[in-house]
Amino acid sequence: MTFSQNILIWYAQNKRTLPWRRTRDPYKIWLSEIMLQQTRVVQGTPYYLKFVANFPTVYDLAASSEEEVLKLWQGLGYYSRARNLHATAKMVVEEYEGNFPNTYEGLLKLKGVGDYTASAIASICFDEAQPVVDGNVYRVLARYFGVDIAINSTEGVKYFKELAREVMDTENIRDYNQGIMEFGAIQCAPKKPYCLHCPLNESCVALQGNKIEKLPVKLNKTKVRNRYFNYLVPVIEAKDGDLRTVLAQRKGKGIWQNLWEFPLLECQAEANLEKVKQFLPEILELKDIPEVTPLNEQLIVHKLSHQHLHTRFWKVKTKTDLTNSIPIKNLEDYPVPVLIADFIERLKNSYF
DNA sequence: AACTCGGGGAC
DNA sequence: GTCCCAGAGTT
């Protein structure tokens, strides 16, 4: 029995029932594929269901605002995916009459759709024989064929794509592609794969050579950058007695583009009260002398894959009614990073 | 070719 | 702590 035949049989017997497996609708497949980029199925699934409920068709998504899309995306990370998602929905509606391209080449032109996603949509929706090579496929192929070329090297990317193309089942590409990914996720797992009862164990080069834990090979460990964030949280007592505060939208390059946060003072190291008071006028233009107090004693360390954000929130109590101030009860309407969302959650449970 | 972009779960 | 997830875009 061939490699692909084994994959197809395993898939038929072991596949999970996932919401996007009941359809060939390119819109829904595209949505699921974007959401699952670098994201586990268990984490992405509730977001997929939320999006399908709010935006049943590409027209609904295109008619929404980026702000709404980011709000629904909040917490899923890699927010450029959400911005590209919205831009692509508008493009499909305005330039493609609401129809997604039905070929690999056509799909590649869409923002946020790269080699993997174009292959996935083309094969799943249109039965086009394009191999998918995601993290799961790299692992399965590296182990089964005993390939020790780094999967994230230029040579490796090219080699594994060609290998994937050679061993794919062109007649059953839809099930085969999903099958090899599912096989990698469930059976040929990164750690402690279930080799004992694996249908491919007798011919698996890595297993026979006792190299399961050494494959796949991956280079370049990410180095973490430490950053020191001071969020200045204005607390303004309005005339009606309500509390107001201020949010700012992150612009330009870097993390959390177009998401909202409190006015930020970033320093080279942990800042004390004097430091915050010194630079506060550059962040907030106040007419009075505010009362500034730290809201967390220990720095909150928010960990991203490549940055550690050492964060302190400062209450800035003022009587200046800043322009663009908003009622504190409206804070939850804005798309914010998890770091800010967690803070707002504590705020609800009376932080002041 | 190397870097950047989130957050979370498994270990 | 480490690894990695149904990767893409930029420099």
mmCIF file of C-alpha atoms (C1' of nucleotides) in Angstrom:
data_model
loop_
_atom_site.group_PDB
_atom_site.id
_atom_site.type_symbol
_atom_site.label_atom_id
_atom_site.label_comp_id
_atom_site.label_asym_id
_atom_site.label_seq_id
_atom_site.Cartn_x
_atom_site.Cartn_y
_atom_site.Cartn_z
ATOM 1 C CA MET A 1 0.000 0.000 0.000
ATOM 2 C CA THR A 2 1.275 3.471 -0.863
ATOM 3 C CA PHE A 3 1.889 6.343 1.519
ATOM 4 C CA SER A 4 -1.142 8.290 0.286
ATOM 5 C CA GLN A 5 -3.416 5.250 0.494
ATOM 6 C CA ASN A 6 -2.448 4.792 4.121
ATOM 7 C CA ILE A 7 -3.162 8.451 4.813
ATOM 8 C CA LEU A 8 -6.589 8.256 3.156
ATOM 9 C CA ILE A 9 -7.589 5.161 5.103
ATOM 10 C CA TRP A 10 -6.342 6.595 8.380
ATOM 11 C CA TYR A 11 -8.241 9.826 7.688
ATOM 12 C CA ALA A 12 -11.485 8.035 6.928
ATOM 13 C CA GLN A 13 -11.259 6.250 10.264
ATOM 14 C CA ASN A 14 -9.899 9.029 12.483
ATOM 15 C CA LYS A 15 -11.001 12.439 11.231
ATOM 16 C CA ARG A 16 -12.549 14.850 13.649
ATOM 17 C CA THR A 17 -15.920 16.389 12.873
ATOM 18 C CA LEU A 18 -15.025 20.051 12.412
ATOM 19 C CA PRO A 19 -17.488 22.823 11.463
ATOM 20 C CA TRP A 20 -15.777 23.646 8.138
ATOM 21 C CA ARG A 21 -15.687 20.035 6.984
ATOM 22 C CA ARG A 22 -19.351 20.035 6.023
ATOM 23 C CA THR A 23 -18.954 22.541 3.196
ATOM 24 C CA ARG A 24 -17.145 23.404 0.002
ATOM 25 C CA ASP A 25 -18.164 27.052 0.226
ATOM 26 C CA PRO A 26 -14.925 28.896 -0.634
ATOM 27 C CA TYR A 27 -15.880 31.721 1.709
ATOM 28 C CA LYS A 28 -16.106 29.414 4.704
ATOM 29 C CA ILE A 29 -13.028 27.397 3.763
ATOM 30 C CA TRP A 30 -11.060 30.620 3.252
ATOM 31 C CA LEU A 31 -12.285 31.929 6.608
ATOM 32 C CA SER A 32 -11.244 28.763 8.415
ATOM 33 C CA GLU A 33 -7.850 28.614 6.717
ATOM 34 C CA ILE A 34 -6.958 32.208 7.579
ATOM 35 C CA MET A 35 -7.995 31.671 11.184
ATOM 36 C CA LEU A 36 -6.037 28.461 11.539
ATOM 37 C CA GLN A 37 -2.741 29.942 10.317
ATOM 38 C CA GLN A 38 -0.292 29.328 13.171
ATOM 39 C CA THR A 39 -3.308 28.626 15.349
ATOM 40 C CA ARG A 40 -4.541 25.425 16.951
ATOM 41 C CA VAL A 41 -7.917 24.070 15.896
ATOM 42 C CA VAL A 42 -9.242 24.239 19.466
ATOM 43 C CA GLN A 43 -8.320 27.903 19.718
ATOM 44 C CA GLY A 44 -9.639 28.900 16.299
ATOM 45 C CA THR A 45 -12.928 26.991 16.281
ATOM 46 C CA PRO A 46 -14.966 29.340 18.527
ATOM 47 C CA TYR A 47 -13.804 32.293 16.440
ATOM 48 C CA TYR A 48 -14.832 30.531 13.252
ATOM 49 C CA LEU A 49 -18.313 29.905 14.616
ATOM 50 C CA LYS A 50 -18.562 33.501 15.792
ATOM 51 C CA PHE A 51 -17.572 34.857 12.377
ATOM 52 C CA VAL A 52 -19.919 32.591 10.432
ATOM 53 C CA ALA A 53 -22.784 33.622 12.700
ATOM 54 C CA ASN A 54 -22.030 37.333 12.336
ATOM 55 C CA PHE A 55 -20.991 37.219 8.679
ATOM 56 C CA PRO A 56 -22.792 34.339 6.899
ATOM 57 C CA THR A 57 -21.507 35.441 3.485
ATOM 58 C CA VAL A 58 -18.596 37.385 2.050
ATOM 59 C CA TYR A 59 -21.028 40.236 1.414
ATOM 60 C CA ASP A 60 -21.766 40.534 5.123
ATOM 61 C CA LEU A 61 -18.071 40.587 5.947
ATOM 62 C CA ALA A 62 -17.341 43.159 3.251
ATOM 63 C CA ALA A 63 -20.157 45.382 4.501
ATOM 64 C CA SER A 64 -18.767 45.482 8.036
ATOM 65 C CA SER A 65 -16.053 47.811 9.291
ATOM 66 C CA GLU A 66 -12.459 46.846 10.066
ATOM 67 C CA GLU A 67 -13.206 47.873 13.655
ATOM 68 C CA GLU A 68 -15.991 45.301 13.908
ATOM 69 C CA VAL A 69 -13.790 42.612 12.392
ATOM 70 C CA LEU A 70 -10.928 43.359 14.775
ATOM 71 C CA LYS A 71 -13.326 43.293 17.726
ATOM 72 C CA LEU A 72 -14.512 39.798 16.783
ATOM 73 C CA TRP A 73 -10.898 38.773 16.152
ATOM 74 C CA GLN A 74 -9.785 40.087 19.554
ATOM 75 C CA GLY A 75 -7.709 37.499 21.403
ATOM 76 C CA LEU A 76 -6.809 35.371 18.395
ATOM 77 C CA GLY A 77 -3.542 37.190 17.653
ATOM 78 C CA TYR A 78 -1.680 37.985 14.431
ATOM 79 C CA TYR A 79 -4.093 40.809 13.752
ATOM 80 C CA SER A 80 -2.823 41.463 10.226
ATOM 81 C CA ARG A 81 -4.845 38.366 9.376
ATOM 82 C CA ALA A 82 -8.022 40.184 10.396
ATOM 83 C CA ARG A 83 -7.125 43.342 8.497
ATOM 84 C CA ASN A 84 -6.268 41.345 5.365
ATOM 85 C CA LEU A 85 -9.415 39.273 5.824
ATOM 86 C CA HIS A 86 -11.577 42.355 5.708
ATOM 87 C CA ALA A 87 -9.660 43.887 2.782
ATOM 88 C CA THR A 88 -9.943 40.660 0.808
ATOM 89 C CA ALA A 89 -13.671 40.367 1.480
ATOM 90 C CA LYS A 90 -14.171 43.839 0.077
ATOM 91 C CA MET A 91 -11.998 43.015 -2.930
ATOM 92 C CA VAL A 92 -13.890 39.794 -3.662
ATOM 93 C CA VAL A 93 -17.187 41.667 -3.533
ATOM 94 C CA GLU A 94 -16.091 44.733 -5.465
ATOM 95 C CA GLU A 95 -13.777 43.211 -8.069
ATOM 96 C CA TYR A 96 -14.824 39.543 -8.321
ATOM 97 C CA GLU A 97 -18.598 39.961 -8.058
ATOM 98 C CA GLY A 98 -18.614 38.083 -4.774
ATOM 99 C CA ASN A 99 -16.932 34.969 -6.154
ATOM 100 C CA PHE A 100 -13.593 33.727 -4.881
ATOM 101 C CA PRO A 101 -10.998 32.768 -7.507
ATOM 102 C CA ASN A 102 -11.342 29.055 -8.287
ATOM 103 C CA THR A 103 -7.675 28.290 -8.994
ATOM 104 C CA TYR A 104 -4.452 28.179 -6.988
ATOM 105 C CA GLU A 105 -2.934 30.968 -9.088
ATOM 106 C CA GLY A 106 -5.971 33.173 -8.714
ATOM 107 C CA LEU A 107 -6.242 32.610 -4.977
ATOM 108 C CA LEU A 108 -2.579 33.569 -4.493
ATOM 109 C CA LYS A 109 -3.430 37.123 -5.497
ATOM 110 C CA LEU A 110 -5.617 37.635 -2.420
ATOM 111 C CA LYS A 111 -4.173 39.514 0.551
ATOM 112 C CA GLY A 112 -3.274 37.148 3.366
ATOM 113 C CA VAL A 113 -3.413 34.097 1.089
ATOM 114 C CA GLY A 114 0.013 32.545 0.574
ATOM 115 C CA ASP A 115 1.203 29.263 -0.869
ATOM 116 C CA TYR A 116 -0.330 27.059 1.814
ATOM 117 C CA THR A 117 -3.742 28.742 1.950
ATOM 118 C CA ALA A 118 -4.083 28.958 -1.832
ATOM 119 C CA SER A 119 -3.320 25.230 -2.077
ATOM 120 C CA ALA A 120 -5.748 24.405 0.707
ATOM 121 C CA ILE A 121 -8.670 26.331 -0.788
ATOM 122 C CA ALA A 122 -7.966 25.168 -4.339
ATOM 123 C CA SER A 123 -7.841 21.503 -3.307
ATOM 124 C CA ILE A 124 -10.666 21.496 -0.762
ATOM 125 C CA CYS A 125 -13.135 23.596 -2.743
ATOM 126 C CA PHE A 126 -12.196 22.911 -6.352
ATOM 127 C CA ASP A 127 -10.354 19.557 -6.266
ATOM 128 C CA GLU A 128 -7.257 21.142 -7.816
ATOM 129 C CA ALA A 129 -4.216 18.910 -7.294
ATOM 130 C CA GLN A 130 -2.034 21.213 -5.201
ATOM 131 C CA PRO A 131 -0.150 19.839 -2.179
ATOM 132 C CA VAL A 132 -0.539 21.615 1.163
ATOM 133 C CA VAL A 133 2.614 21.971 3.240
ATOM 134 C CA ASP A 134 1.851 23.217 6.740
ATOM 135 C CA GLY A 135 3.604 22.467 10.025
ATOM 136 C CA ASN A 136 1.921 19.084 10.223
ATOM 137 C CA VAL A 137 2.974 18.051 6.726
ATOM 138 C CA TYR A 138 6.584 19.095 7.334
ATOM 139 C CA ARG A 139 6.666 16.838 10.367
ATOM 140 C CA VAL A 140 5.015 13.833 8.740
ATOM 141 C CA LEU A 141 7.193 13.950 5.633
ATOM 142 C CA ALA A 142 10.428 14.651 7.527
ATOM 143 C CA ARG A 143 9.847 11.657 9.763
ATOM 144 C CA TYR A 144 8.392 9.164 7.330
ATOM 145 C CA PHE A 145 11.007 9.840 4.635
ATOM 146 C CA GLY A 146 13.805 10.638 7.088
ATOM 147 C CA VAL A 147 14.575 14.112 5.739
ATOM 148 C CA ASP A 148 16.913 16.173 7.917
ATOM 149 C CA ILE A 149 16.938 19.338 5.816
ATOM 150 C CA ALA A 150 15.771 22.266 7.942
ATOM 151 C CA ILE A 151 12.104 22.874 7.231
ATOM 152 C CA ASN A 152 12.512 26.653 7.508
ATOM 153 C CA SER A 153 15.517 26.941 5.211
ATOM 154 C CA THR A 154 15.074 28.024 1.615
ATOM 155 C CA GLU A 155 16.247 24.627 0.469
ATOM 156 C CA GLY A 156 13.911 22.870 2.876
ATOM 157 C CA VAL A 157 10.827 24.794 1.787
ATOM 158 C CA LYS A 158 11.503 23.881 -1.823
ATOM 159 C CA TYR A 159 12.440 20.261 -1.073
ATOM 160 C CA PHE A 160 9.393 19.496 1.058
ATOM 161 C CA LYS A 161 7.026 21.151 -1.397
ATOM 162 C CA GLU A 162 8.357 18.928 -4.187
ATOM 163 C CA LEU A 163 8.261 15.845 -1.990
ATOM 164 C CA ALA A 164 4.689 16.644 -0.985
ATOM 165 C CA ARG A 165 3.761 16.967 -4.640
ATOM 166 C CA GLU A 166 5.338 13.594 -5.490
ATOM 167 C CA VAL A 167 3.490 11.625 -2.831
ATOM 168 C CA MET A 168 0.070 13.302 -2.984
ATOM 169 C CA ASP A 169 -3.025 11.533 -4.320
ATOM 170 C CA THR A 170 -4.180 13.708 -7.192
ATOM 171 C CA GLU A 171 -7.475 11.851 -7.549
ATOM 172 C CA ASN A 172 -8.472 12.352 -3.912
ATOM 173 C CA ILE A 173 -6.675 15.610 -3.223
ATOM 174 C CA ARG A 174 -9.427 17.050 -1.062
ATOM 175 C CA ASP A 175 -9.368 14.209 1.446
ATOM 176 C CA TYR A 176 -5.665 13.522 1.063
ATOM 177 C CA ASN A 177 -4.612 17.073 1.944
ATOM 178 C CA GLN A 178 -6.880 17.242 4.942
ATOM 179 C CA GLY A 179 -5.841 13.713 5.828
ATOM 180 C CA ILE A 180 -2.104 14.302 5.998
ATOM 181 C CA MET A 181 -2.625 17.419 8.101
ATOM 182 C CA GLU A 182 -4.989 15.612 10.431
ATOM 183 C CA PHE A 183 -2.564 12.707 10.629
ATOM 184 C CA GLY A 184 0.200 15.108 11.677
ATOM 185 C CA ALA A 185 -1.992 16.799 14.247
ATOM 186 C CA ILE A 186 -3.417 13.653 15.848
ATOM 187 C CA GLN A 187 -1.181 10.653 15.141
ATOM 188 C CA CYS A 188 2.267 11.999 14.219
ATOM 189 C CA ALA A 189 2.212 14.641 16.966
ATOM 190 C CA PRO A 190 5.233 16.854 17.702
ATOM 191 C CA LYS A 191 5.857 15.216 21.072
ATOM 192 C CA LYS A 192 5.197 11.588 21.931
ATOM 193 C CA PRO A 193 3.632 10.519 18.636
ATOM 194 C CA TYR A 194 1.652 7.268 18.716
ATOM 195 C CA CYS A 195 4.132 5.209 16.720
ATOM 196 C CA LEU A 196 3.156 1.946 18.435
ATOM 197 C CA HIS A 197 -0.138 1.699 16.572
ATOM 198 C CA CYS A 198 0.703 3.839 13.551
ATOM 199 C CA PRO A 199 -0.273 2.397 10.154
ATOM 200 C CA LEU A 200 3.008 3.704 8.722
ATOM 201 C CA ASN A 201 5.352 2.568 11.491
ATOM 202 C CA GLU A 202 7.010 -0.286 9.588
ATOM 203 C CA SER A 203 8.140 1.939 6.742
ATOM 204 C CA CYS A 204 8.787 5.133 8.719
ATOM 205 C CA VAL A 205 12.478 5.991 8.274
ATOM 206 C CA ALA A 206 12.658 8.095 11.436
ATOM 207 C CA LEU A 207 11.045 5.440 13.615
ATOM 208 C CA GLN A 208 13.171 2.616 12.234
ATOM 209 C CA GLY A 209 16.282 4.782 12.682
ATOM 210 C CA ASN A 210 15.235 5.934 16.169
ATOM 211 C CA LYS A 211 15.164 9.573 15.055
ATOM 212 C CA ILE A 212 11.569 10.482 15.765
ATOM 213 C CA GLU A 213 12.531 13.107 18.321
ATOM 214 C CA LYS A 214 15.195 14.621 16.061
ATOM 215 C CA LEU A 215 12.889 15.271 13.124
ATOM 216 C CA PRO A 216 11.858 17.605 11.724
ATOM 217 C CA VAL A 217 14.931 19.852 11.918
ATOM 218 C CA LYS A 218 14.189 23.514 12.482
ATOM 219 C CA LEU A 219 16.623 26.417 12.652
ATOM 220 C CA ASN A 220 16.624 29.913 14.110
ATOM 221 C CA LYS A 221 15.386 30.159 17.658
ATOM 222 C CA THR A 222 13.573 33.401 18.267
ATOM 223 C CA LYS A 223 15.311 35.833 20.578
ATOM 224 C CA VAL A 224 13.067 37.732 22.898
ATOM 225 C CA ARG A 225 13.129 41.508 23.213
ATOM 226 C CA ASN A 226 12.246 43.077 26.548
ATOM 227 C CA ARG A 227 10.084 46.195 26.490
ATOM 228 C CA TYR A 228 8.805 48.360 29.323
ATOM 229 C CA PHE A 229 5.287 49.706 28.949
ATOM 230 C CA ASN A 230 3.646 52.320 31.160
ATOM 231 C CA TYR A 231 -0.021 52.761 30.417
ATOM 232 C CA LEU A 232 -1.418 56.073 31.606
ATOM 233 C CA VAL A 233 -5.043 55.447 32.456
ATOM 234 C CA PRO A 234 -6.865 58.773 32.719
ATOM 235 C CA VAL A 235 -9.713 58.888 35.192
ATOM 236 C CA ILE A 236 -11.908 61.877 34.549
ATOM 237 C CA GLU A 237 -14.941 62.709 36.663
ATOM 238 C CA ALA A 238 -17.575 64.023 34.284
ATOM 239 C CA LYS A 239 -20.211 66.513 35.337
ATOM 240 C CA ASP A 240 -22.892 63.847 35.355
ATOM 241 C CA GLY A 241 -20.802 61.834 37.790
ATOM 242 C CA ASP A 242 -19.752 59.194 35.245
ATOM 243 C CA LEU A 243 -16.107 58.225 34.953
ATOM 244 C CA ARG A 244 -14.414 58.796 31.653
ATOM 245 C CA THR A 245 -11.054 57.698 30.256
ATOM 246 C CA VAL A 246 -9.046 57.785 27.024
ATOM 247 C CA LEU A 247 -8.000 55.180 24.468
ATOM 248 C CA ALA A 248 -5.580 55.631 21.588
ATOM 249 C CA GLN A 249 -5.344 53.573 18.405
ATOM 250 C CA ARG A 250 -1.964 52.020 17.566
ATOM 251 C CA LYS A 251 -0.778 53.151 14.165
ATOM 252 C CA GLY A 252 2.260 52.518 11.999
ATOM 253 C CA LYS A 253 4.362 49.380 12.160
ATOM 254 C CA GLY A 254 4.735 46.885 14.957
ATOM 255 C CA ILE A 255 2.428 44.915 17.168
ATOM 256 C CA TRP A 256 -1.308 45.387 17.507
ATOM 257 C CA GLN A 257 -1.732 47.644 14.485
ATOM 258 C CA ASN A 258 -5.117 49.437 14.571
ATOM 259 C CA LEU A 259 -6.010 48.045 17.979
ATOM 260 C CA TRP A 260 -6.741 50.359 20.909
ATOM 261 C CA GLU A 261 -4.851 50.888 24.149
ATOM 262 C CA PHE A 262 -4.442 53.453 26.882
ATOM 263 C CA PRO A 263 -1.972 56.279 26.212
ATOM 264 C CA LEU A 264 1.442 54.624 26.359
ATOM 265 C CA LEU A 265 4.779 55.730 27.751
ATOM 266 C CA GLU A 266 7.458 53.260 26.734
ATOM 267 C CA CYS A 267 10.814 53.364 28.555
ATOM 268 C CA GLN A 268 14.147 51.574 28.305
ATOM 269 C CA ALA A 269 13.678 50.095 31.769
ATOM 270 C CA GLU A 270 11.175 49.956 34.598
ATOM 271 C CA ALA A 271 9.990 53.493 35.326
ATOM 272 C CA ASN A 272 9.305 54.973 38.741
ATOM 273 C CA LEU A 273 6.699 57.561 39.685
ATOM 274 C CA GLU A 274 9.046 60.500 39.059
ATOM 275 C CA LYS A 275 9.832 59.273 35.565
ATOM 276 C CA VAL A 276 6.170 58.898 34.712
ATOM 277 C CA LYS A 277 5.369 62.360 36.020
ATOM 278 C CA GLN A 278 8.268 63.795 34.022
ATOM 279 C CA PHE A 279 7.084 62.478 30.665
ATOM 280 C CA LEU A 280 3.348 62.576 31.312
ATOM 281 C CA PRO A 281 2.893 66.021 29.653
ATOM 282 C CA GLU A 282 4.207 64.568 26.391
ATOM 283 C CA ILE A 283 1.488 61.918 26.454
ATOM 284 C CA LEU A 284 -1.487 63.761 27.940
ATOM 285 C CA GLU A 285 -2.132 67.472 27.723
ATOM 286 C CA LEU A 286 -3.653 68.279 31.095
ATOM 287 C CA LYS A 287 -4.579 71.662 32.478
ATOM 288 C CA ASP A 288 -4.285 70.601 36.077
ATOM 289 C CA ILE A 289 -1.753 68.685 38.152
ATOM 290 C CA PRO A 290 -3.018 65.093 38.151
ATOM 291 C CA GLU A 291 -2.788 62.567 40.932
ATOM 292 C CA VAL A 292 -0.647 59.683 39.604
ATOM 293 C CA THR A 293 -0.644 56.298 41.303
ATOM 294 C CA PRO A 294 0.507 52.829 40.182
ATOM 295 C CA LEU A 295 -2.270 50.277 39.783
ATOM 296 C CA ASN A 296 -0.047 47.198 39.942
ATOM 297 C CA GLU A 297 2.992 46.888 42.214
ATOM 298 C CA GLN A 298 4.617 43.953 40.402
ATOM 299 C CA LEU A 299 5.205 44.460 36.710
ATOM 300 C CA ILE A 300 2.801 42.473 34.555
ATOM 301 C CA VAL A 301 4.818 40.442 32.048
ATOM 302 C CA HIS A 302 2.812 39.915 28.891
ATOM 303 C CA LYS A 303 4.611 37.381 26.727
ATOM 304 C CA LEU A 304 4.476 37.456 22.952
ATOM 305 C CA SER A 305 6.451 34.972 20.890
ATOM 306 C CA HIS A 306 9.273 37.478 20.373
ATOM 307 C CA GLN A 307 8.678 40.225 22.953
ATOM 308 C CA HIS A 308 8.199 40.339 26.706
ATOM 309 C CA LEU A 309 6.180 43.383 27.673
ATOM 310 C CA HIS A 310 6.911 44.459 31.259
ATOM 311 C CA THR A 311 3.896 46.547 32.011
ATOM 312 C CA ARG A 312 2.588 48.890 34.680
ATOM 313 C CA PHE A 313 -0.740 50.681 34.610
ATOM 314 C CA TRP A 314 -0.867 54.118 36.215
ATOM 315 C CA LYS A 315 -4.025 55.846 37.315
ATOM 316 C CA VAL A 316 -3.963 59.485 36.252
ATOM 317 C CA LYS A 317 -6.740 61.256 38.124
ATOM 318 C CA THR A 318 -7.534 64.587 36.490
ATOM 319 C CA LYS A 319 -10.284 67.167 36.183
ATOM 320 C CA THR A 320 -9.317 68.034 32.615
ATOM 321 C CA ASP A 321 -11.972 66.688 30.270
ATOM 322 C CA LEU A 322 -9.720 65.464 27.503
ATOM 323 C CA THR A 323 -10.907 65.509 23.931
ATOM 324 C CA ASN A 324 -11.867 62.056 22.683
ATOM 325 C CA SER A 325 -12.528 60.888 26.197
ATOM 326 C CA ILE A 326 -14.970 58.007 26.503
ATOM 327 C CA PRO A 327 -17.152 56.629 29.303
ATOM 328 C CA ILE A 328 -15.392 53.804 31.124
ATOM 329 C CA LYS A 329 -18.426 51.617 30.549
ATOM 330 C CA ASN A 330 -17.781 51.865 26.793
ATOM 331 C CA LEU A 331 -14.274 50.399 27.049
ATOM 332 C CA GLU A 332 -15.476 46.971 26.045
ATOM 333 C CA ASP A 333 -16.660 48.203 22.644
ATOM 334 C CA TYR A 334 -13.121 48.668 21.349
ATOM 335 C CA PRO A 335 -10.820 45.997 19.905
ATOM 336 C CA VAL A 336 -7.879 45.787 22.310
ATOM 337 C CA PRO A 337 -4.927 43.439 22.880
ATOM 338 C CA VAL A 338 -5.325 40.731 25.518
ATOM 339 C CA LEU A 339 -3.019 42.700 27.823
ATOM 340 C CA ILE A 340 -5.502 45.588 27.819
ATOM 341 C CA ALA A 341 -8.581 43.362 27.844
ATOM 342 C CA ASP A 342 -7.340 41.633 30.998
ATOM 343 C CA PHE A 343 -6.805 45.005 32.656
ATOM 344 C CA ILE A 344 -10.284 46.208 31.698
ATOM 345 C CA GLU A 345 -11.699 42.990 33.128
ATOM 346 C CA ARG A 346 -10.043 43.736 36.456
ATOM 347 C CA LEU A 347 -11.338 47.277 36.183
ATOM 348 C CA LYS A 348 -14.910 45.963 36.018
ATOM 349 C CA ASN A 349 -14.341 44.125 39.263
ATOM 350 C CA SER A 350 -13.533 47.472 40.885
ATOM 351 C CA TYR A 351 -9.971 48.481 40.537
ATOM 352 C CA PHE A 352 -10.655 52.069 41.513
ATOM 353 C "C1'" DA B 1 17.705 35.085 4.159
ATOM 354 C "C1'" DA B 2 16.167 36.938 8.225
ATOM 355 C "C1'" DC B 3 12.716 39.303 10.781
ATOM 356 C "C1'" DT B 4 8.152 40.422 12.382
ATOM 357 C "C1'" DC B 5 3.637 39.438 13.741
ATOM 358 C "C1'" DG B 6 -0.151 36.857 19.243
ATOM 359 C "C1'" DG B 7 -1.818 34.050 22.086
ATOM 360 C "C1'" DG B 8 -2.355 29.792 24.236
ATOM 361 C "C1'" DG B 9 -1.734 24.922 25.396
ATOM 362 C "C1'" DA B 10 1.130 20.867 26.256
ATOM 363 C "C1'" DC B 11 5.094 19.406 28.554
ATOM 364 C "C1'" DG C 1 11.086 27.636 31.094
ATOM 365 C "C1'" DT C 2 10.546 25.260 25.652
ATOM 366 C "C1'" DC C 3 8.084 24.147 21.624
ATOM 367 C "C1'" DC C 4 4.773 24.926 18.133
ATOM 368 C "C1'" DC C 5 0.333 25.554 16.188
ATOM 369 C "C1'" DA C 6 -4.080 23.924 9.215
ATOM 370 C "C1'" DG C 7 1.846 30.897 7.612
ATOM 371 C "C1'" DA C 8 2.110 35.502 5.338
ATOM 372 C "C1'" DG C 9 4.244 39.853 4.571
ATOM 373 C "C1'" DT C 10 8.103 42.891 4.946
ATOM 374 C "C1'" DT C 11 12.908 44.227 5.048
#
